[in-house]
mmCIF file of N, CA and C and ligand atoms in Angstrom:
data_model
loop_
_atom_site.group_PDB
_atom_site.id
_atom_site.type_symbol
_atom_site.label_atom_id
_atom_site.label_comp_id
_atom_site.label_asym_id
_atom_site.label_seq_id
_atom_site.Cartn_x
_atom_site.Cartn_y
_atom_site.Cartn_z
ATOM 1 N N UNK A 1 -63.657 255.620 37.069
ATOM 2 C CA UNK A 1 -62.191 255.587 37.190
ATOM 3 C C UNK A 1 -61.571 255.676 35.800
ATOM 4 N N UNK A 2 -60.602 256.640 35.673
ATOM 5 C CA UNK A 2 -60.054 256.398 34.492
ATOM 6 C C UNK A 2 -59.149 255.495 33.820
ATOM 7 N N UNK A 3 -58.514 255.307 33.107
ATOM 8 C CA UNK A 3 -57.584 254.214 32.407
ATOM 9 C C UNK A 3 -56.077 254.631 32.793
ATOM 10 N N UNK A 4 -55.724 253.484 32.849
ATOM 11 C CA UNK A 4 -54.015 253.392 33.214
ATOM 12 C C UNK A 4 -53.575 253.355 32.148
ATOM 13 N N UNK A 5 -52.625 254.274 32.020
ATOM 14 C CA UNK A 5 -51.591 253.724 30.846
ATOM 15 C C UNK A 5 -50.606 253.298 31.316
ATOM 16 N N UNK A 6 -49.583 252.017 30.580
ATOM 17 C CA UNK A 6 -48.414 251.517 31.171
ATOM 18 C C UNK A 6 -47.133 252.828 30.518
ATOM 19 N N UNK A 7 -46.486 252.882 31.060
ATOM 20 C CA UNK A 7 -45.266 253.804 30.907
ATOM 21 C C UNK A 7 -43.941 252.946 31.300
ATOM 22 N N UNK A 8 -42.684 252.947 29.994
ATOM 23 C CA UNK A 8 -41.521 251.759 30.431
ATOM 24 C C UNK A 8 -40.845 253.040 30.128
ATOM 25 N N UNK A 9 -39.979 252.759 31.467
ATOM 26 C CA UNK A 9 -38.675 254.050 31.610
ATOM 27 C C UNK A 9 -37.599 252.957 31.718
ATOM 28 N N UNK A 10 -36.655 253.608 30.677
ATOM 29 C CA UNK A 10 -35.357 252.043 30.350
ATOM 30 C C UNK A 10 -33.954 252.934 29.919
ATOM 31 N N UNK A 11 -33.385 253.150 31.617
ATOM 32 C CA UNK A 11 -32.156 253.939 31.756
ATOM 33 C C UNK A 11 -31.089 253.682 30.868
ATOM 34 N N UNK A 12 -30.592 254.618 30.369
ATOM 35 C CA UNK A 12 -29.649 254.070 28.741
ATOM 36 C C UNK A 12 -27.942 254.019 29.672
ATOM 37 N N UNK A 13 -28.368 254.870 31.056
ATOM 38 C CA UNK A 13 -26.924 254.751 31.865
ATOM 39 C C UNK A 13 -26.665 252.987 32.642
ATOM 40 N N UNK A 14 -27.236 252.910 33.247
ATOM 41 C CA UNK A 14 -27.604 251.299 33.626
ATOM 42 C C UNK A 14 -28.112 250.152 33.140
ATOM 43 N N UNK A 15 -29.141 250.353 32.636
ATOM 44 C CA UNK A 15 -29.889 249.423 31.369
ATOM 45 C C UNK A 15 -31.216 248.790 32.713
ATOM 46 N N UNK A 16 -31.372 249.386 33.347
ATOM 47 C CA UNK A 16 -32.722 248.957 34.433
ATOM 48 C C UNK A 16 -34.085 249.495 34.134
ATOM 49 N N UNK A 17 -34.714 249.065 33.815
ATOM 50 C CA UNK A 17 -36.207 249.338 33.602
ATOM 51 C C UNK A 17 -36.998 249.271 34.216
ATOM 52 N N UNK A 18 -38.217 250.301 34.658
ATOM 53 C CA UNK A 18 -39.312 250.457 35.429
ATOM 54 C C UNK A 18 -40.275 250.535 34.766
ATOM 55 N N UNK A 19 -41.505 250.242 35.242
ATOM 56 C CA UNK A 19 -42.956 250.275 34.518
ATOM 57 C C UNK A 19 -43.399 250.818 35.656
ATOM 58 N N UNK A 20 -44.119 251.794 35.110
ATOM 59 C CA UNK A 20 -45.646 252.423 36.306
ATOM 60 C C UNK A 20 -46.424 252.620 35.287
ATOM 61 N N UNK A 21 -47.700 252.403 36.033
ATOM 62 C CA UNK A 21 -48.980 252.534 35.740
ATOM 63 C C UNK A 21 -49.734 254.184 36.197
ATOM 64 N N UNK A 22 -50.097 255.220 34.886
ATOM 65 C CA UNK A 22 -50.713 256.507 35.498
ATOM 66 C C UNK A 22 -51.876 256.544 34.746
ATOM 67 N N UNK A 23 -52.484 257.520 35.521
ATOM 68 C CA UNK A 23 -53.636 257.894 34.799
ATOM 69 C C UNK A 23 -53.254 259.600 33.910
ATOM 70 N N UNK A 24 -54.360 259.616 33.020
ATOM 71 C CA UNK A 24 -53.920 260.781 32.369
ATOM 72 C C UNK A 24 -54.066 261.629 33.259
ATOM 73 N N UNK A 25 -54.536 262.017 33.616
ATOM 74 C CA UNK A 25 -54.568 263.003 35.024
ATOM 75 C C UNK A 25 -52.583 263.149 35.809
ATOM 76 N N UNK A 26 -52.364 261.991 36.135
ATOM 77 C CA UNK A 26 -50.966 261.511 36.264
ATOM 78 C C UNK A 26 -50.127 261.893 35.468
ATOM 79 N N UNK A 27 -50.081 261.645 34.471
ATOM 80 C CA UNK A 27 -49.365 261.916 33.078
ATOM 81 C C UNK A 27 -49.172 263.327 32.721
ATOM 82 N N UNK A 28 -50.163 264.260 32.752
ATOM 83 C CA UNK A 28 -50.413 265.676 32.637
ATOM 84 C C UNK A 28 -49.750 266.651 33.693
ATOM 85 N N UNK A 29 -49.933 266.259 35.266
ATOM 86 C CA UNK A 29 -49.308 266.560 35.917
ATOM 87 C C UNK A 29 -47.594 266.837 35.914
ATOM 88 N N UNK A 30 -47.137 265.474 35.650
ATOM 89 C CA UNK A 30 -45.972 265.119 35.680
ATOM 90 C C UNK A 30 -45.484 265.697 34.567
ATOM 91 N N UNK A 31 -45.860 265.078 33.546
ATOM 92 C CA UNK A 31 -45.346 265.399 32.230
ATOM 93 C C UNK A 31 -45.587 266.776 31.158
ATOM 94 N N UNK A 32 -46.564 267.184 31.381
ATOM 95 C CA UNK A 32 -47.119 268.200 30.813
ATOM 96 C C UNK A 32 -47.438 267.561 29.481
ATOM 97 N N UNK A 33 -48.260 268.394 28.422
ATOM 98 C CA UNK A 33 -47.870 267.506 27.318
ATOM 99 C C UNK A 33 -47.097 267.487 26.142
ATOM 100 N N UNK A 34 -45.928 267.372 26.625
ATOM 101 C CA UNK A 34 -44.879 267.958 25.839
ATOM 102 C C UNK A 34 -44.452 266.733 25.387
ATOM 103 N N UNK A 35 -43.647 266.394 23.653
ATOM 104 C CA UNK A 35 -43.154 265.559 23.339
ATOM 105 C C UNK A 35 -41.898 264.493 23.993
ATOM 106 N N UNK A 36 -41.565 265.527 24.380
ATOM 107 C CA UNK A 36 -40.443 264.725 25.670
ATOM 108 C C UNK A 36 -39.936 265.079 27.028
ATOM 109 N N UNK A 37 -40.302 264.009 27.421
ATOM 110 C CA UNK A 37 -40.236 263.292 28.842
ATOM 111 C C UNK A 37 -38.972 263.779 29.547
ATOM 112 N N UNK A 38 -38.881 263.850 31.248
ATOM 113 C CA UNK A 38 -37.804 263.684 31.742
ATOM 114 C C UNK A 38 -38.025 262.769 33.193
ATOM 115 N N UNK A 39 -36.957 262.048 32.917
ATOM 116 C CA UNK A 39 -37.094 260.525 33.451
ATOM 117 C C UNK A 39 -35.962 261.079 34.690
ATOM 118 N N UNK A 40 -35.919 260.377 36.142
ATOM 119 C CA UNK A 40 -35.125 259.893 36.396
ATOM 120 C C UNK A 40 -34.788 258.424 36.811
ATOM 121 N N UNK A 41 -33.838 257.882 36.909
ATOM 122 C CA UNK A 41 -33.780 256.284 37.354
ATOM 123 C C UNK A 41 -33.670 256.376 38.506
ATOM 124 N N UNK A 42 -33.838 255.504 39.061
ATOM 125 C CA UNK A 42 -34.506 254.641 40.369
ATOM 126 C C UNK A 42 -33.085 254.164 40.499
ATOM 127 N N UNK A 43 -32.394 253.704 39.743
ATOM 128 C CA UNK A 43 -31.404 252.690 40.704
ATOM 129 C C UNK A 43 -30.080 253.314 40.266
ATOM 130 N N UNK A 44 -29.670 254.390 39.273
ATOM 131 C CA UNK A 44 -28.230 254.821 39.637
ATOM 132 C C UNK A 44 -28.447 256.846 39.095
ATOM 133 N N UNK A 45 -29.996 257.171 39.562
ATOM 134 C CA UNK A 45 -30.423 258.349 39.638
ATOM 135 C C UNK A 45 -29.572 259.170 38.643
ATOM 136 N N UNK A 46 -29.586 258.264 37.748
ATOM 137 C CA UNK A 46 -29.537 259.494 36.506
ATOM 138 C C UNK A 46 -29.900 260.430 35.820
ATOM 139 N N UNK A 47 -30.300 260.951 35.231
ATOM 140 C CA UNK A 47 -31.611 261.951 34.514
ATOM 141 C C UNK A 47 -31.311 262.408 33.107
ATOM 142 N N UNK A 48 -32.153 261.662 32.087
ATOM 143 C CA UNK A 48 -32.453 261.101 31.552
ATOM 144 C C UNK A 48 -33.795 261.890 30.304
ATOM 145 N N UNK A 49 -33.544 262.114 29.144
ATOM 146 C CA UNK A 49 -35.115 262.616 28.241
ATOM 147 C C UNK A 49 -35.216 261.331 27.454
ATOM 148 N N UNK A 50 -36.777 261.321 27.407
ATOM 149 C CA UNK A 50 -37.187 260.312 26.276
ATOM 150 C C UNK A 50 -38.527 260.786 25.398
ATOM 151 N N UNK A 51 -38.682 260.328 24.546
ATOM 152 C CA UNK A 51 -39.627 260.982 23.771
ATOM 153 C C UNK A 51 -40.686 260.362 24.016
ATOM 154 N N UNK A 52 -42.093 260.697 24.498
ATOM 155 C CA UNK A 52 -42.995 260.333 24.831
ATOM 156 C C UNK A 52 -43.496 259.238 24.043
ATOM 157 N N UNK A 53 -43.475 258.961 23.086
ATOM 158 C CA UNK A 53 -43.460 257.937 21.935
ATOM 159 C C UNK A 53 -42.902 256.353 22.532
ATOM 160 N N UNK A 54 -41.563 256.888 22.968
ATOM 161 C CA UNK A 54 -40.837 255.406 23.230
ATOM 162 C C UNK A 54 -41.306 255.444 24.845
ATOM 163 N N UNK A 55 -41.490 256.050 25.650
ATOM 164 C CA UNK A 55 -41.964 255.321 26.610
ATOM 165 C C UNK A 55 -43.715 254.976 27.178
ATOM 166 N N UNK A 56 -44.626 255.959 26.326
ATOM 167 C CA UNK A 56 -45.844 255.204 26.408
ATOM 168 C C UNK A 56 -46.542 255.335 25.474
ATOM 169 N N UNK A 57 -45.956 254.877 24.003
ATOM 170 C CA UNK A 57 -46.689 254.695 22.541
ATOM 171 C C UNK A 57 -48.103 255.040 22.856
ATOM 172 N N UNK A 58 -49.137 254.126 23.658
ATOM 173 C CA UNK A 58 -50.314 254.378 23.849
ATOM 174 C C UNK A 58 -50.569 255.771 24.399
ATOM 175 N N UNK A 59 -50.560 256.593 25.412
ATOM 176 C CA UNK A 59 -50.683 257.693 25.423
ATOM 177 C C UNK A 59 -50.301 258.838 24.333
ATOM 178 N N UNK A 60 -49.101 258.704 23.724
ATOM 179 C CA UNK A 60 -48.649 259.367 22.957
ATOM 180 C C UNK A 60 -49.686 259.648 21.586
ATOM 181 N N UNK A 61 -50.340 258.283 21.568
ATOM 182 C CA UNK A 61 -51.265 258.453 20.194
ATOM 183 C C UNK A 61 -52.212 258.909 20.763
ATOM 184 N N UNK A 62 -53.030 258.945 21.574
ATOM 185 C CA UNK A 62 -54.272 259.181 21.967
ATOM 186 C C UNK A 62 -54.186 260.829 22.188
ATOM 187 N N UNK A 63 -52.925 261.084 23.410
ATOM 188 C CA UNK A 63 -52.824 262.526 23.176
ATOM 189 C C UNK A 63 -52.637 263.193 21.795
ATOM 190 N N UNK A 64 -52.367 262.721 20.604
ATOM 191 C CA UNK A 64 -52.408 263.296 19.263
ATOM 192 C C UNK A 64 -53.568 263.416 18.496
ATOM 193 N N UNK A 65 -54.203 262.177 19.022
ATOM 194 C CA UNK A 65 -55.814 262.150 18.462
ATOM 195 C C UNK A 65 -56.706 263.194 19.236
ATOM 196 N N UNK A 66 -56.380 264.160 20.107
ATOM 197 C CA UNK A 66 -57.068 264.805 20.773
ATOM 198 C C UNK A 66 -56.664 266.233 20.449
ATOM 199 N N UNK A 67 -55.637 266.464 19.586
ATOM 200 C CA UNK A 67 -55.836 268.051 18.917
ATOM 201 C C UNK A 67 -56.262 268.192 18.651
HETATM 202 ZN ZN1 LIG B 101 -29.957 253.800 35.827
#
């Protein structure tokens, strides 16, 4: 099984924050691996970019250590 990374999505329109747990597999899908993210919120469905950095530091380095 592979490793979870935690991911914090923290709506700058509402101020509500979500955490999910993906796998890189997850992450790749969704995200591609592009420096920044597109989020939407959960509770006033905004939509939202963040830089992969601020919402899962840990992935962000690991995907860099892998160029
Ligand atoms: Zn929101």
């Amino acid at each position: 099984m592979s490793k979870k990374y935690k991911l914090v999505n923290a709506c700058p329109q509402c101020g509500c924050s979500a955490v999910s747990h993906l796998s890189p597999e997850e992450i790749k899908k969704r995200f591609g691996e592009v420096p920044n993210v597109e989020l939407e919120c959960g509770e006033c469905q905004a939509k939202y970019q963040k830089k992969m950095e601020e919402v899962c530091p840990e992935w962000d380095k690991e995907c860099k250590m892998r160029q």
